[in-house]
CSV table of C-alpha atoms in Angstrom, one decimal:
chain,number,residue,atom,x,y,z
A,1,MET,CA,160.9,19.9,113.8
A,2,GLN,CA,163.8,21.0,111.6
A,3,ASN,CA,163.6,23.5,108.6
A,4,ILE,CA,164.8,21.7,105.6
A,5,SER,CA,164.7,24.7,104.1
A,6,GLY,CA,167.7,26.0,105.7
A,7,ASP,CA,169.4,27.1,108.5
A,8,ARG,CA,166.8,30.3,108.5
A,9,GLU,CA,163.9,29.9,111.0
A,10,PRO,CA,160.2,30.6,110.7
A,11,SER,CA,159.7,34.7,111.1
A,12,PHE,CA,157.1,37.5,110.4
A,13,THR,CA,157.5,39.2,108.2
A,14,SER,CA,155.2,42.5,109.4
A,15,PRO,CA,152.7,42.9,111.7
A,16,ILE,CA,149.0,42.3,111.8
A,17,LYS,CA,147.1,44.9,110.8
A,18,ASN,CA,144.6,45.9,113.1
A,19,ILE,CA,140.8,46.7,111.7
A,20,SER,CA,138.1,48.5,112.5
A,21,VAL,CA,134.6,46.7,110.5
A,22,SER,CA,130.7,48.0,110.5
A,23,LEU,CA,128.4,45.3,112.0
A,24,GLY,CA,127.7,43.1,109.7
A,25,ARG,CA,130.5,43.8,107.5
A,26,GLU,CA,133.5,41.3,106.5
A,27,ALA,CA,136.8,41.8,108.1
A,28,VAL,CA,140.2,40.3,106.9
A,29,LEU,CA,143.6,39.7,109.6
A,30,SER,CA,146.6,38.7,107.4
A,31,CYS,CA,149.6,37.1,108.9
A,32,PHE,CA,152.9,37.7,106.8
A,33,VAL,CA,155.3,34.8,107.4
A,34,ALA,CA,159.0,34.0,105.5
A,35,ASN,CA,160.6,30.6,106.0
A,36,LEU,CA,157.9,28.4,106.9
A,37,GLY,CA,159.4,25.4,106.0
A,38,ASP,CA,157.4,22.2,107.9
A,39,PHE,CA,156.1,24.1,110.5
A,40,LYS,CA,152.3,25.2,110.5
A,41,VAL,CA,150.3,28.3,111.1
A,42,GLY,CA,147.9,28.6,113.4
A,43,TRP,CA,144.8,31.5,114.5
A,44,MET,CA,142.9,31.2,117.7
A,45,ARG,CA,141.4,33.5,119.5
A,46,ALA,CA,143.4,35.4,122.1
A,47,ALA,CA,140.8,36.1,124.9
A,48,ASP,CA,140.3,32.7,125.2
A,49,GLN,CA,142.8,30.9,123.4
A,50,THR,CA,140.4,29.2,121.5
A,51,VAL,CA,141.3,27.5,118.4
A,52,LEU,CA,139.9,28.6,115.0
A,53,ALA,CA,142.3,27.1,112.2
A,54,LEU,CA,145.4,24.9,111.5
A,55,GLN,CA,147.1,25.9,108.2
A,56,GLY,CA,144.2,26.3,105.7
A,57,ARG,CA,141.5,23.9,108.0
A,58,VAL,CA,139.4,25.5,109.9
A,59,VAL,CA,138.5,23.6,113.2
A,60,THR,CA,135.9,25.5,114.8
A,61,HIS,CA,131.9,25.1,114.2
A,62,ASN,CA,131.4,28.3,112.5
A,63,SER,CA,130.7,28.9,109.0
A,64,ARG,CA,131.7,32.2,109.4
A,65,TYR,CA,135.2,31.3,109.6
A,66,SER,CA,137.8,30.7,106.5
A,67,VAL,CA,141.2,30.9,106.2
A,68,ILE,CA,142.7,32.2,102.9
A,69,ASN,CA,147.1,30.9,101.8
A,70,GLU,CA,149.0,32.7,99.6
A,71,GLU,CA,152.0,30.8,98.6
A,72,MET,CA,152.7,30.1,101.9
A,73,LYS,CA,154.1,33.5,102.7
A,74,VAL,CA,150.3,35.2,103.7
A,75,TRP,CA,147.7,33.2,106.0
A,76,ARG,CA,144.4,35.3,106.2
A,77,LEU,CA,141.6,34.9,108.5
A,78,LYS,CA,138.3,35.4,107.4
A,79,ILE,CA,135.0,36.0,109.3
A,80,ASN,CA,131.7,36.9,107.4
A,81,ASN,CA,128.9,39.4,108.7
A,82,ILE,CA,130.0,40.5,111.4
A,83,ARG,CA,129.2,40.3,114.8
A,84,GLU,CA,129.6,42.4,117.9
A,85,ALA,CA,130.6,39.6,119.6
A,86,ASP,CA,133.8,39.4,117.0
A,87,ARG,CA,135.0,42.0,118.8
A,88,GLY,CA,138.2,41.3,120.3
A,89,CYS,CA,142.4,40.1,119.6
A,90,TYR,CA,143.3,37.2,117.6
A,91,MET,CA,146.3,35.4,117.8
A,92,CYS,CA,148.5,34.0,114.8
A,93,GLN,CA,151.2,31.5,116.0
A,94,ILE,CA,154.3,29.4,114.4
A,95,ASN,CA,154.5,25.7,116.5
A,96,THR,CA,158.4,26.5,116.5
A,97,THR,CA,160.1,26.1,119.8
A,98,PRO,CA,159.1,28.3,121.4
A,99,LEU,CA,156.1,29.3,119.8
A,100,LYS,CA,156.3,32.7,117.8
A,101,LYS,CA,153.3,34.8,117.3
A,102,GLN,CA,151.8,37.9,117.0
A,103,ILE,CA,148.4,39.4,117.9
A,104,GLY,CA,145.7,41.7,115.4
A,105,CYS,CA,142.5,43.3,116.8
A,106,ILE,CA,139.2,43.9,115.7
A,107,ASP,CA,137.3,46.5,116.5
A,108,VAL,CA,133.4,46.1,115.5
A,109,HIS,CA,131.5,49.4,114.5
A,110,LEU,CA,128.1,49.5,116.1
A,111,PRO,CA,125.8,51.7,114.8
A,112,PRO,CA,123.9,54.5,117.2
A,113,ASP,CA,121.2,53.1,119.8
A,114,ILE,CA,118.9,54.7,122.3
A,115,LEU,CA,118.6,53.3,125.8
A,116,ASP,CA,115.0,54.5,126.0
A,117,THR,CA,114.6,53.2,129.5
A,118,GLU,CA,117.7,55.5,130.6
A,119,SER,CA,116.4,58.4,129.0
A,120,SER,CA,113.4,61.0,129.8
A,121,LYS,CA,109.6,60.3,129.5
A,122,ASP,CA,107.8,63.2,128.2
A,123,ILE,CA,107.7,65.8,131.3
A,124,THR,CA,105.1,67.9,132.7
A,125,VAL,CA,105.9,71.4,134.3
A,126,THR,CA,104.3,74.6,135.6
A,127,GLU,CA,104.9,77.7,134.2
A,128,GLY,CA,108.3,79.0,136.1
A,129,GLN,CA,109.6,75.3,137.7
A,130,ASN,CA,112.6,74.2,136.1
A,131,ALA,CA,113.5,71.0,133.9
A,132,SER,CA,115.6,68.8,132.7
A,133,LEU,CA,115.2,66.1,129.8
A,134,TYR,CA,117.9,62.9,129.7
A,135,CYS,CA,119.1,60.8,126.3
A,136,ALA,CA,121.6,57.9,126.4
A,137,ALA,CA,122.4,55.9,123.8
A,138,SER,CA,124.9,53.2,122.8
A,139,GLY,CA,127.2,52.7,119.9
A,140,ASN,CA,130.4,51.9,118.8
A,141,PRO,CA,132.2,54.6,118.8
A,142,GLN,CA,130.1,56.2,121.4
A,143,PRO,CA,127.1,58.4,119.6
A,144,ARG,CA,127.2,62.0,120.2
A,145,ILE,CA,123.8,63.2,121.2
A,146,ILE,CA,122.4,66.4,119.8
A,147,TRP,CA,119.7,67.9,120.7
A,148,ARG,CA,116.7,69.8,118.1
A,149,ARG,CA,113.5,71.7,118.3
A,150,ASP,CA,111.0,69.1,115.9
A,151,ASP,CA,109.6,72.1,114.5
A,152,GLY,CA,113.1,73.9,113.7
A,153,ASN,CA,111.8,77.1,116.1
A,154,PRO,CA,115.0,77.7,118.4
A,155,ILE,CA,115.6,76.1,121.6
A,156,ILE,CA,115.7,78.8,123.7
A,157,THR,CA,117.5,78.4,127.4
A,158,LYS,CA,118.0,80.3,130.0
A,159,VAL,CA,121.4,81.1,131.8
A,160,ASN,CA,123.0,83.8,134.6
A,161,ASN,CA,119.8,86.2,135.5
A,162,ASN,CA,117.7,84.6,133.4
A,163,LYS,CA,119.3,85.8,129.9
A,164,THR,CA,118.0,84.4,127.3
A,165,ARG,CA,119.9,82.2,124.5
A,166,ARG,CA,118.8,81.2,121.4
A,167,SER,CA,120.4,77.7,119.6
A,168,ASP,CA,119.5,75.8,116.6
A,169,THR,CA,120.9,72.6,118.4
A,170,VAL,CA,122.5,71.9,121.7
A,171,GLU,CA,125.2,68.8,121.9
A,172,GLY,CA,125.5,66.6,125.0
A,173,GLU,CA,123.2,64.1,126.8
A,174,LEU,CA,121.4,66.5,129.3
A,175,ILE,CA,119.1,69.7,128.4
A,176,SER,CA,118.0,71.8,131.5
A,177,PHE,CA,115.6,74.7,131.9
A,178,HIS,CA,115.6,77.0,134.2
A,179,ASN,CA,112.5,79.3,135.5
A,180,VAL,CA,110.4,77.3,132.3
A,181,ASP,CA,108.5,80.1,130.4
A,182,ARG,CA,105.2,78.7,127.4
A,183,ARG,CA,107.8,79.8,124.5
A,184,GLN,CA,110.3,76.2,125.8
A,185,MET,CA,107.1,74.0,125.1
A,186,GLY,CA,107.5,71.3,122.2
A,187,ALA,CA,108.9,68.2,121.1
A,188,TYR,CA,112.4,68.2,121.2
A,189,LEU,CA,114.5,65.6,119.5
A,190,CYS,CA,117.3,63.5,121.1
A,191,ILE,CA,119.3,62.8,118.2
A,192,ALA,CA,122.5,60.1,118.5
A,193,LYS,CA,125.1,59.7,116.1
A,194,ASN,CA,128.5,58.5,114.8
A,195,ASP,CA,130.4,57.3,112.4
A,196,VAL,CA,127.7,54.2,111.4
A,197,PRO,CA,125.2,54.9,110.0
A,198,PRO,CA,122.1,55.4,110.3
A,199,ALA,CA,121.5,58.0,113.2
A,200,VAL,CA,118.7,57.4,115.6
A,201,SER,CA,116.5,60.0,117.3
A,202,LYS,CA,113.9,59.8,119.6
A,203,MET,CA,111.2,62.8,120.7
A,204,ILE,CA,110.4,63.8,124.2
A,205,HIS,CA,107.4,66.2,124.9
A,206,LEU,CA,108.1,69.1,127.4
A,207,ILE,CA,104.5,70.2,128.5
A,208,VAL,CA,104.5,73.8,130.6
A,209,ASN,CA,101.3,74.5,132.0
A,210,PHE,CA,99.4,78.1,132.7
A,211,ALA,CA,96.5,80.0,133.1
A,212,PRO,CA,94.8,81.1,129.9
A,213,ASN,CA,95.3,84.7,128.4
A,214,VAL,CA,93.0,86.2,126.2
A,215,SER,CA,92.4,88.6,123.7
A,216,ILE,CA,90.6,90.4,121.5
A,217,LEU,CA,92.4,91.6,118.3
A,218,ASN,CA,89.8,94.1,117.3
A,219,GLU,CA,89.4,97.4,118.8
A,220,ARG,CA,87.8,97.2,121.9
A,221,SER,CA,84.3,99.4,120.7
A,222,VAL,CA,83.4,98.3,116.8
A,223,HIS,CA,80.2,100.2,114.5
A,224,VAL,CA,79.3,97.7,111.8
A,225,LEU,CA,77.1,99.3,108.8
A,226,GLU,CA,73.4,97.5,109.2
A,227,ASN,CA,73.2,94.5,107.1
A,228,SER,CA,76.9,93.9,106.6
A,229,HIS,CA,78.9,91.0,108.5
A,230,ILE,CA,81.7,91.6,110.9
A,231,ASP,CA,84.7,89.4,112.1
A,232,ILE,CA,85.5,88.8,115.4
A,233,ASP,CA,89.1,87.3,116.4
A,234,CYS,CA,89.6,85.8,120.0
A,235,SER,CA,93.7,85.3,120.5
A,236,ILE,CA,93.9,82.3,123.1
A,237,GLU,CA,97.0,80.9,125.1
A,238,ALA,CA,96.8,78.4,127.9
A,239,SER,CA,98.2,74.5,128.2
A,240,PRO,CA,96.6,72.5,128.5
A,241,ARG,CA,93.8,73.6,126.0
A,242,THR,CA,90.6,75.8,127.0
A,243,VAL,CA,87.1,74.7,126.3
A,244,SER,CA,86.6,78.4,124.7
A,245,TYR,CA,83.2,79.9,123.8
A,246,TRP,CA,81.4,83.1,122.5
A,247,ILE,CA,78.6,84.6,124.9
A,248,LYS,CA,76.2,88.0,124.2
A,249,GLU,CA,75.4,90.7,126.2
A,250,PRO,CA,72.8,93.4,125.8
A,251,LEU,CA,74.8,96.8,126.2
A,252,GLY,CA,74.7,98.0,130.1
A,253,LYS,CA,74.3,94.5,131.7
A,254,SER,CA,76.4,93.6,134.5
A,255,PHE,CA,79.0,90.9,132.9
A,256,GLN,CA,79.6,89.5,136.5
A,257,GLN,CA,76.3,87.9,135.7
A,258,SER,CA,77.1,86.5,132.9
A,259,TYR,CA,80.3,85.3,134.0
A,260,GLU,CA,79.1,83.5,137.1
A,261,ASN,CA,76.6,81.7,134.7
A,262,PRO,CA,78.5,81.6,131.1
A,263,LEU,CA,76.5,78.7,129.8
A,264,GLN,CA,73.0,79.9,129.7
A,265,ASN,CA,74.0,82.7,126.7
A,266,VAL,CA,76.6,81.1,125.1
A,267,LEU,CA,76.7,81.6,121.2
A,268,GLN,CA,75.4,78.7,118.8
A,269,GLU,CA,76.5,77.6,115.5
A,270,SER,CA,73.9,79.4,112.8
A,271,GLU,CA,72.7,81.1,110.0
A,272,LYS,CA,73.9,84.3,112.1
A,273,TYR,CA,76.7,83.0,113.8
A,274,ASN,CA,79.4,81.4,111.6
A,275,ILE,CA,82.3,79.9,114.9
A,276,SER,CA,85.5,78.4,113.9
A,277,GLU,CA,88.7,77.7,116.1
A,278,THR,CA,92.0,76.5,114.9
A,279,PHE,CA,95.4,75.7,117.4
A,280,ASN,CA,98.4,77.2,116.5
A,281,SER,CA,100.7,75.6,118.3
A,282,TYR,CA,101.0,73.7,121.5
A,283,TYR,CA,99.4,76.9,123.6
A,284,LYS,CA,97.9,79.3,120.6
A,285,THR,CA,94.1,79.1,119.9
A,286,SER,CA,92.6,81.1,117.8
A,287,LEU,CA,88.4,81.8,118.2
A,288,LYS,CA,87.1,83.6,114.9
A,289,MET,CA,83.2,84.3,114.7
A,290,ARG,CA,81.3,86.1,112.1
A,291,ILE,CA,78.1,88.1,112.3
A,292,SER,CA,76.2,87.9,108.9
A,293,ASN,CA,73.4,90.4,108.3
A,294,PHE,CA,73.7,93.1,111.0
A,295,SER,CA,71.0,94.4,112.6
A,296,GLU,CA,69.9,96.5,115.7
A,297,SER,CA,69.7,92.4,117.2
A,298,ASP,CA,72.6,92.4,117.0
A,299,VAL,CA,74.5,95.5,119.4
A,300,GLY,CA,75.8,94.6,122.7
A,301,ILE,CA,78.5,93.0,124.3
A,302,TYR,CA,80.5,90.0,123.1
A,303,THR,CA,83.2,87.7,125.1
A,304,CYS,CA,85.0,85.7,124.5
A,305,ILE,CA,86.0,82.9,127.4
A,306,ALA,CA,88.4,80.7,127.6
A,307,SER,CA,89.0,78.4,130.9
A,308,ASN,CA,91.1,74.9,131.8
A,309,MET,CA,92.2,73.4,134.6
A,310,MET,CA,94.7,76.4,135.5
A,311,GLY,CA,92.0,78.9,135.5
A,312,ARG,CA,89.8,81.1,133.2
A,313,ALA,CA,90.3,84.1,131.6
A,314,ASN,CA,88.0,86.4,129.4
A,315,SER,CA,88.0,89.7,126.5
A,316,THR,CA,85.2,91.5,125.3
A,317,ILE,CA,83.8,94.1,122.6
A,318,ARG,CA,81.2,96.2,122.0
A,319,LEU,CA,79.4,96.1,118.8
A,320,TYR,CA,77.2,99.2,117.9
A,321,GLU,CA,75.1,99.1,114.6
A,322,ILE,CA,75.4,102.3,111.6
A,323,LYS,CA,71.9,102.7,110.0
A,324,ILE,CA,72.4,103.5,106.5
A,325,PRO,CA,70.4,107.3,105.8
A,326,THR,CA,67.2,106.6,103.4
A,327,THR,CA,67.5,109.2,100.4
A,328,THR,CA,64.3,109.8,99.6
A,329,THR,CA,64.2,111.8,95.9
A,330,THR,CA,61.6,114.8,95.3
A,331,THR,CA,61.1,116.7,91.8
A,332,THR,CA,61.4,120.0,92.0
A,333,PRO,CA,58.9,121.9,89.3
A,334,LYS,CA,60.0,123.5,86.4
A,335,PRO,CA,59.3,127.4,87.2
A,336,THR,CA,57.0,129.5,84.7
A,337,THR,CA,58.3,132.4,82.7
A,338,THR,CA,55.8,135.0,81.3
A,339,THR,CA,57.2,137.0,78.5
A,340,THR,CA,54.9,140.2,77.8
A,341,ILE,CA,55.1,141.6,74.7
A,342,ARG,CA,53.2,144.8,73.5
A,343,THR,CA,52.0,145.2,70.4
A,344,THR,CA,50.4,148.0,68.2
A,345,THR,CA,47.2,147.6,66.4
A,346,LEU,CA,45.5,150.3,63.8
A,347,ARG,CA,41.3,150.8,64.1
A,348,THR,CA,40.1,153.5,61.2
A,349,THR,CA,36.5,154.7,60.6
A,350,GLN,CA,34.7,156.1,58.4
A,351,ALA,CA,33.6,159.5,60.0
A,352,THR,CA,37.0,160.7,60.4
A,353,THR,CA,40.4,160.6,59.5
A,354,THR,CA,41.7,160.1,62.8
A,355,THR,CA,43.9,157.1,63.1
A,356,THR,CA,44.1,155.8,66.7
A,357,VAL,CA,46.8,153.3,67.7
A,358,GLU,CA,45.8,151.3,70.9
A,359,PRO,CA,48.9,148.8,72.3
A,360,THR,CA,48.3,145.4,73.0
A,361,THR,CA,49.4,143.1,75.5
A,362,MET,CA,50.4,139.2,74.7
A,363,GLU,CA,51.4,136.8,77.1
A,364,ILE,CA,53.6,133.9,76.8
A,365,THR,CA,53.4,131.2,79.0
A,366,SER,CA,56.7,129.0,79.2
A,367,THR,CA,57.3,126.0,80.9
A,368,GLU,CA,61.2,125.9,80.3
A,369,PRO,CA,63.7,126.8,83.2
A,370,GLN,CA,63.7,130.4,83.9
A,371,LEU,CA,66.7,131.8,81.3
A,372,GLU,CA,68.0,135.2,80.4
A,373,PHE,CA,67.2,136.1,76.8
A,374,VAL,CA,67.3,138.6,74.2
A,375,THR,CA,63.9,140.7,74.8
A,376,PHE,CA,62.7,143.3,72.4
A,377,ASN,CA,60.5,145.8,73.6
A,378,PRO,CA,59.3,149.0,71.1
A,379,GLU,CA,58.0,152.0,72.5
A,380,LEU,CA,55.5,153.5,70.9
A,381,ASN,CA,55.3,157.5,70.9
A,382,GLU,CA,52.0,159.6,69.0
A,383,ILE,CA,52.3,161.2,66.1
A,384,PRO,CA,51.8,165.2,66.2
A,385,GLY,CA,48.9,165.9,63.4
A,386,GLY,CA,47.1,162.9,63.5
A,387,ASP,CA,48.4,161.2,60.3
A,388,PRO,CA,48.7,157.4,60.1
A,389,TYR,CA,51.8,157.0,60.9
A,390,ILE,CA,53.8,153.9,63.0
A,391,ASN,CA,56.7,155.3,64.2
A,392,ARG,CA,60.4,152.5,64.1
A,393,PRO,CA,59.8,150.8,67.6
A,394,HIS,CA,63.2,151.7,69.9
A,395,LEU,CA,64.2,148.0,70.9
A,396,ASN,CA,65.3,147.4,74.9
A,397,VAL,CA,67.7,144.6,74.7
A,398,ALA,CA,68.9,142.4,77.4
A,399,TYR,CA,71.6,139.8,76.5
A,400,SER,CA,72.3,136.4,77.8
A,401,THR,CA,74.2,133.7,77.8
A,402,SER,CA,72.6,130.6,77.8
A,403,ARG,CA,71.6,128.7,74.8
A,404,ALA,CA,67.8,128.3,76.2
A,405,ALA,CA,67.3,131.9,75.2
A,406,GLU,CA,67.4,131.1,71.2
A,407,SER,CA,63.7,129.6,71.3
A,408,SER,CA,61.9,131.8,73.1
A,409,PHE,CA,64.0,134.8,70.8
A,410,HIS,CA,62.5,133.4,67.6
A,411,HIS,CA,59.1,133.4,69.8
A,412,VAL,CA,59.2,136.9,70.3
A,413,TRP,CA,59.9,137.4,66.8
A,414,MET,CA,57.7,135.9,65.3
A,415,ILE,CA,54.3,137.5,67.4
A,416,GLY,CA,56.4,140.5,66.2
A,417,LEU,CA,55.9,139.7,62.8
A,418,MET,CA,52.7,138.6,63.1
A,419,SER,CA,51.6,141.5,64.0
A,420,PHE,CA,53.3,144.0,61.3
A,421,THR,CA,51.8,141.7,58.7
A,422,LYS,CA,48.5,142.6,60.5
A,423,LEU,CA,49.2,146.4,60.3
A,424,LEU,CA,50.0,146.1,56.0
A,425,LEU,CA,46.3,144.7,55.7
A,426,LEU,CA,44.2,147.6,57.4
A,427,PHE,CA,46.0,149.9,54.9
A,428,ARG,CA,44.9,148.1,51.4
């Protein structure tokens, strides 16, 4: 075949660029040709030499393939909805003698996929043993594997001499645990990701079995006020989860008998006992009990018991009652105060001119509190010559700082005034 465009033969003006396409997208390979003339351009698959298109006509029975020609200079092979099977190299060929050809390759990017059959299942070990978790994934590019805990806590691994290392994430297909302890129990996420979304994950559980540990968070002995309530909190660590309950025994009784036959004294939910169980983590449980209206009959030894297939454990607390003291109200009678007042009475007879002065004693009884107050005590002296005369009394005064004395002071003066008035009437 001759080139009617001149003596120059067809040639490729630039190489075909390799491309990478995500699964399901569109892929286009471009072949740049000069001086094509009467020659033809064809596309074929390099691996099996399958002819896909000749000039502008597609010869394969696949609707996803098409060819675009731009002014006889650019020949584009277009593949829609790219599939993994489309990965490979494609040849652009000019039917010269010898044939001229160049190759361009398509890389199909695949999102990550975790291979369940090759990855670890949930694993159960006894505390102190070793354990390993493995996660296999496929994808293009090859996915990276990252481990993290589902609960957000750091991953605990142990290195030389059981030195603990804490990490938010661990990278790699395999994660190993040496001398496993309960803190490492949990759900681990194997996350596979590459440049093609979406990332995928698989959850693998690491179960660590161990015998129960039981402790009561209250004091070992507690004194409770009668008619009040008390909350007892029992903390349990165990795996698998335990059968947990409370029992009560009187003070002084041997616990061994009750421990061997605990179901005889198991406390049940009632108005007296409010019992609740809360699961705080894979291996932590809280068994709480409230005792209401505490009385003498509630005094005793309370034991929290937990058991599983690995063993049994218990913890006790002693409860005592504090009696509320009885209050008796007594009324003390007010003291009685007697005040003695001396007064003077004049008595006159017709036969003589002698006047006799006789002292008179009056008693005033008061139920007021015994307080100090001002007291006037007249002192009478006989007058020489027998003349009727009433002397001016000398006053003995006791001072008080209490206002309560005022009323008694007024009573004394009133009586004194009455006696003086009586004397005046006798001299008329």
